[in-house]
Tab-separated table of C-alpha atoms in Angstrom:
chain	number	residue	atom	x	y	z
B	1	ALA	CA	0.023	0.015	-0.007
B	2	GLN	CA	1.136	3.605	-0.609
B	3	SER	CA	1.765	6.087	2.161
B	4	VAL	CA	3.452	9.425	2.366
B	5	THR	CA	4.856	10.998	5.595
B	6	GLN	CA	5.747	14.661	5.683
B	7	LEU	CA	8.131	14.833	8.610
B	8	ASP	CA	7.437	18.441	9.723
B	9	SER	CA	4.099	20.084	10.285
B	10	HIS	CA	5.766	23.542	10.584
B	11	VAL	CA	8.917	25.014	9.285
B	12	SER	CA	9.984	28.565	9.744
B	13	VAL	CA	12.897	30.203	7.831
B	14	SER	CA	14.274	33.566	7.429
B	15	GLU	CA	13.905	35.295	4.048
B	16	GLY	CA	16.857	34.649	1.735
B	17	THR	CA	17.787	31.375	3.476
B	18	PRO	CA	17.428	27.911	2.028
B	19	VAL	CA	14.086	25.826	2.352
B	20	LEU	CA	13.961	22.069	3.042
B	21	LEU	CA	10.565	20.453	3.284
B	22	ARG	CA	10.851	16.585	3.858
B	23	CYS	CA	8.731	13.852	2.493
B	24	ASN	CA	9.138	10.124	2.699
B	25	TYR	CA	6.986	7.717	0.833
B	26	SER	CA	6.093	4.068	0.655
B	27	SER	CA	4.919	2.312	-2.522
B	28	SER	CA	4.910	-1.082	-3.854
B	29	TYR	CA	5.233	0.110	-7.408
B	30	SER	CA	7.314	2.678	-9.227
B	31	PRO	CA	5.683	5.779	-7.832
B	32	SER	CA	4.853	9.164	-9.288
B	33	LEU	CA	5.477	11.836	-6.841
B	34	PHE	CA	4.356	15.465	-6.635
B	35	TRP	CA	4.538	18.627	-4.585
B	36	TYR	CA	1.535	20.912	-4.367
B	37	VAL	CA	1.351	24.250	-2.632
B	38	GLN	CA	-1.684	25.799	-1.101
B	39	HIS	CA	-1.816	29.591	-0.480
B	40	PRO	CA	-4.548	30.757	1.983
B	41	ASN	CA	-8.065	30.405	0.517
B	42	LYS	CA	-6.673	29.196	-2.782
B	43	GLY	CA	-6.786	25.708	-4.384
B	44	LEU	CA	-3.671	23.611	-4.546
B	45	GLN	CA	-1.244	24.403	-7.333
B	46	LEU	CA	1.222	21.879	-8.634
B	47	LEU	CA	4.817	22.875	-7.964
B	48	LEU	CA	6.533	20.004	-9.598
B	49	LYS	CA	6.242	16.272	-10.363
B	50	TYR	CA	8.380	13.091	-10.589
B	51	THR	CA	7.379	10.398	-13.046
B	52	SER	CA	10.472	8.217	-13.439
B	53	ALA	CA	12.493	10.530	-15.662
B	54	ALA	CA	15.272	12.560	-14.231
B	55	THR	CA	15.593	12.187	-10.415
B	56	LEU	CA	16.184	15.804	-9.883
B	57	VAL	CA	12.977	17.648	-10.842
B	58	LYS	CA	12.744	21.475	-11.236
B	59	GLY	CA	9.523	23.243	-10.612
B	60	ILE	CA	8.123	26.505	-10.462
B	61	ASN	CA	9.023	29.465	-8.411
B	62	GLY	CA	12.844	28.097	-7.914
B	63	PHE	CA	11.751	24.989	-6.076
B	64	GLU	CA	13.265	21.579	-6.888
B	65	ALA	CA	13.023	18.094	-5.461
B	66	GLU	CA	15.149	15.072	-5.634
B	67	PHE	CA	13.664	11.391	-5.884
B	68	LYS	CA	15.914	9.115	-3.918
B	69	LYS	CA	14.845	5.611	-4.069
B	70	SER	CA	17.400	4.224	-1.725
B	71	GLU	CA	16.045	6.500	0.989
B	72	THR	CA	12.395	6.628	-0.248
B	73	SER	CA	12.572	10.351	0.034
B	74	PHE	CA	11.352	13.239	-2.111
B	75	HIS	CA	12.294	16.340	-0.239
B	76	LEU	CA	11.466	19.811	-1.472
B	77	THR	CA	14.209	22.513	-1.575
B	78	LYS	CA	14.675	26.078	-2.544
B	79	PRO	CA	17.953	28.094	-2.367
B	80	SER	CA	16.600	31.325	-0.982
B	81	ALA	CA	13.126	31.727	0.463
B	82	HIS	CA	10.924	34.561	-0.542
B	83	MET	CA	7.968	36.115	1.569
B	84	SER	CA	5.510	34.908	-0.947
B	85	ASP	CA	6.629	31.163	-0.427
B	86	ALA	CA	4.805	31.206	2.944
B	87	ALA	CA	2.097	28.643	2.250
B	88	GLU	CA	1.227	25.041	3.010
B	89	TYR	CA	2.979	22.320	0.938
B	90	PHE	CA	1.708	18.837	0.216
B	91	CYS	CA	3.716	15.772	-0.868
B	92	VAL	CA	1.691	13.395	-2.774
B	93	VAL	CA	2.358	9.847	-4.188
B	94	SER	CA	0.543	7.779	-6.718
B	95	GLU	CA	1.242	4.390	-8.119
B	96	GLY	CA	2.198	5.923	-11.458
B	97	LYS	CA	0.809	6.416	-14.909
B	98	GLY	CA	-2.589	5.114	-15.441
B	99	THR	CA	-3.690	5.112	-11.840
B	100	TYR	CA	-6.029	7.694	-10.397
B	101	LYS	CA	-5.302	7.116	-6.901
B	102	TYR	CA	-3.314	9.859	-4.984
B	103	ILE	CA	-2.329	9.715	-1.380
B	104	PHE	CA	-1.745	13.214	0.209
B	105	GLY	CA	0.612	13.888	3.080
B	106	THR	CA	-0.614	15.969	5.970
B	107	GLY	CA	1.065	18.972	4.868
B	108	THR	CA	3.842	21.313	6.052
B	109	ARG	CA	3.086	24.939	6.726
B	110	LEU	CA	6.016	27.216	5.751
B	111	LYS	CA	6.525	30.545	7.424
B	112	VAL	CA	9.072	32.981	6.018
B	113	LEU	CA	10.293	35.586	8.482
B	114	ALA	CA	11.364	38.867	7.436
K	1	GLY	CA	-13.468	27.361	-18.300
K	2	ALA	CA	-9.901	28.576	-17.608
K	3	GLY	CA	-9.804	26.906	-14.214
K	4	VAL	CA	-11.874	24.584	-11.720
K	5	SER	CA	-14.836	26.582	-10.414
K	6	GLN	CA	-16.427	25.643	-7.097
K	7	SER	CA	-19.490	27.230	-5.425
K	8	PRO	CA	-20.276	28.216	-2.836
K	9	SER	CA	-16.933	29.386	-1.590
K	10	ASN	CA	-18.452	29.450	1.933
K	11	LYS	CA	-21.443	27.664	3.427
K	12	VAL	CA	-22.710	27.947	6.839
K	13	THR	CA	-25.588	25.666	7.781
K	14	GLU	CA	-27.299	24.181	10.786
K	15	LYS	CA	-26.903	20.579	11.813
K	16	GLY	CA	-29.399	18.341	10.088
K	17	LYS	CA	-29.805	20.462	7.089
K	18	ASP	CA	-28.763	19.238	3.481
K	19	VAL	CA	-26.118	20.989	1.458
K	20	GLU	CA	-25.050	20.907	-2.121
K	21	LEU	CA	-21.522	21.812	-3.314
K	22	ARG	CA	-21.048	22.477	-7.105
K	23	CYS	CA	-17.888	21.960	-9.041
K	24	ASP	CA	-17.325	22.915	-12.710
K	25	PRO	CA	-14.272	21.353	-14.000
K	26	ILE	CA	-11.868	22.593	-16.857
K	27	SER	CA	-13.434	21.921	-20.239
K	28	GLY	CA	-12.208	18.774	-21.731
K	29	HIS	CA	-11.156	17.210	-18.379
K	30	THR	CA	-12.739	13.803	-18.211
K	31	ALA	CA	-11.575	12.815	-14.618
K	32	LEU	CA	-13.051	14.720	-11.665
K	33	TYR	CA	-12.268	14.269	-7.932
K	34	TRP	CA	-13.799	15.369	-4.702
K	35	TYR	CA	-11.623	15.555	-1.607
K	36	ARG	CA	-12.269	16.659	1.830
K	37	GLN	CA	-9.685	18.795	3.786
K	38	SER	CA	-10.115	19.018	7.592
K	39	LEU	CA	-8.194	21.204	9.782
K	40	GLY	CA	-4.617	19.880	10.202
K	41	GLN	CA	-5.281	16.967	7.985
K	42	GLY	CA	-4.192	16.006	4.573
K	43	LEU	CA	-6.714	15.569	1.817
K	44	GLU	CA	-9.177	12.826	2.151
K	45	PHE	CA	-10.237	11.061	-1.038
K	46	LEU	CA	-14.126	11.078	-1.455
K	47	ILE	CA	-15.019	10.148	-5.024
K	48	TYR	CA	-13.655	9.856	-8.512
K	49	PHE	CA	-15.505	10.285	-11.858
K	50	GLN	CA	-13.900	9.180	-15.056
K	51	GLY	CA	-15.958	9.757	-18.376
K	52	ASN	CA	-19.060	7.632	-18.366
K	53	SER	CA	-17.388	4.912	-16.290
K	54	ALA	CA	-18.998	4.051	-12.947
K	55	PRO	CA	-17.617	6.371	-10.214
K	56	ASP	CA	-15.363	5.219	-7.367
K	57	LYS	CA	-17.207	6.156	-4.234
K	58	SER	CA	-14.995	4.131	-1.943
K	59	GLY	CA	-13.961	7.258	-0.009
K	60	LEU	CA	-17.493	8.565	0.774
K	61	PRO	CA	-17.576	8.463	4.707
K	62	SER	CA	-21.129	7.600	4.971
K	63	ASP	CA	-24.372	7.277	3.043
K	64	ARG	CA	-25.260	10.831	3.942
K	65	PHE	CA	-22.767	11.656	1.183
K	66	SER	CA	-23.576	11.366	-2.559
K	67	ALA	CA	-22.243	12.866	-5.688
K	68	GLU	CA	-23.359	12.980	-9.333
K	69	ARG	CA	-21.867	14.336	-12.428
K	70	THR	CA	-24.175	15.290	-15.137
K	71	GLY	CA	-23.192	15.158	-18.966
K	72	GLY	CA	-19.652	14.411	-17.930
K	73	SER	CA	-19.121	17.985	-16.846
K	74	VAL	CA	-20.449	19.675	-13.686
K	75	SER	CA	-20.665	17.760	-10.541
K	76	THR	CA	-22.638	18.282	-7.367
K	77	LEU	CA	-21.653	16.732	-3.962
K	78	THR	CA	-24.590	16.546	-1.619
K	79	ILE	CA	-24.402	15.977	2.102
K	80	GLN	CA	-27.701	15.070	3.707
K	81	ARG	CA	-28.561	15.642	7.471
K	82	THR	CA	-25.229	17.530	8.080
K	83	GLN	CA	-23.400	16.831	11.286
K	84	GLN	CA	-20.656	19.096	12.896
K	85	GLU	CA	-17.879	16.665	11.880
K	86	ASP	CA	-18.856	17.465	8.250
K	87	SER	CA	-17.296	20.944	8.732
K	88	ALA	CA	-14.382	20.962	6.362
K	89	VAL	CA	-13.104	22.412	3.087
K	90	TYR	CA	-14.318	20.453	0.053
K	91	LEU	CA	-12.018	20.483	-2.735
K	92	CYS	CA	-12.814	19.458	-6.435
K	93	ALA	CA	-10.072	18.727	-8.934
K	94	SER	CA	-10.082	17.639	-12.425
K	95	SER	CA	-7.603	16.142	-15.071
K	96	LEU	CA	-7.271	14.961	-18.491
K	97	SER	CA	-7.555	11.280	-18.589
K	98	GLY	CA	-4.110	9.751	-17.897
K	99	ALA	CA	-2.445	13.129	-17.565
K	100	ASN	CA	-1.409	12.380	-14.068
K	101	VAL	CA	-1.720	15.999	-12.958
K	102	LEU	CA	-4.666	17.489	-10.964
K	103	THR	CA	-5.814	21.057	-11.264
K	104	PHE	CA	-7.792	22.068	-8.110
K	105	GLY	CA	-10.650	24.500	-7.465
K	106	ALA	CA	-10.516	27.007	-4.573
K	107	GLY	CA	-12.597	24.864	-2.444
K	108	SER	CA	-15.866	25.190	-0.595
K	109	ARG	CA	-15.705	25.737	3.159
K	110	LEU	CA	-18.591	24.285	4.979
K	111	THR	CA	-19.415	25.093	8.526
K	112	VAL	CA	-21.966	23.121	10.215
K	113	LEU	CA	-23.375	24.708	13.546
C-alpha cells in the first residue's frame, strides 16, 4: 500500500535562507511523486512532479526536489526563501501513470520571517 | 473554463440540514475528484469520476454523502442531514484522462453549527 509522510508540520525560515521540506513515501510500485502548494483560501497548485524520468526535478518559483529511491524520499528544496513562499505544501504519491489514486501527506506549513 | 470553479466558496448551515456543493471542471477534463480537507489533516479522497464509467465512491464516509456528475461535466456533492464533523473544506479537482496532474478549485468551506 502507498503512504506518504511529511516529517514536519511547521517549518520557519528567514527570508533569503534555504528551504527544506521533507517527504518520505512508501510504494509497492514505481511511484509518481508530486509537490503541491496551497496559499491561504486558494486551491492547490502543482509545484513539480516526478514520473520516472530525471531524479532531480525542477518546478516553478525556484523549487526543486530529488527522488532518492534508496532513501524513499522526495524532499522539496529552494535555495533562497521569499516572503511569497509562505504557504502550505503537500507531498503526494501515486502508483504511477494510469492510476487515479493519489495519497496526500498531511502538509507542511512554511513560515517565512522577514 | 479557464480553471476549476467551485461554489459556494463558503457555506454555513445548521446541523441536520442538507447542502449541495458544485464543481465545474476545466472544459475537456474527463476525470473529476472530490476531496475533503479538515483542519490539520491531509486531503481525504471522497469520490472519482472518469468519463462515463461508474464512479469510485470508496472514499465517501457515510451514506449521507452522495455525488453526481451530469453530462460528464459539472458535479454536485450532496451532504444530507449534516453533522458538525462534516465541517471542512471540500476540494474539487479535474484532469485529462491519464495526464497524471490534478488541477484544483479553490474549495468550498462548509461550517455546520
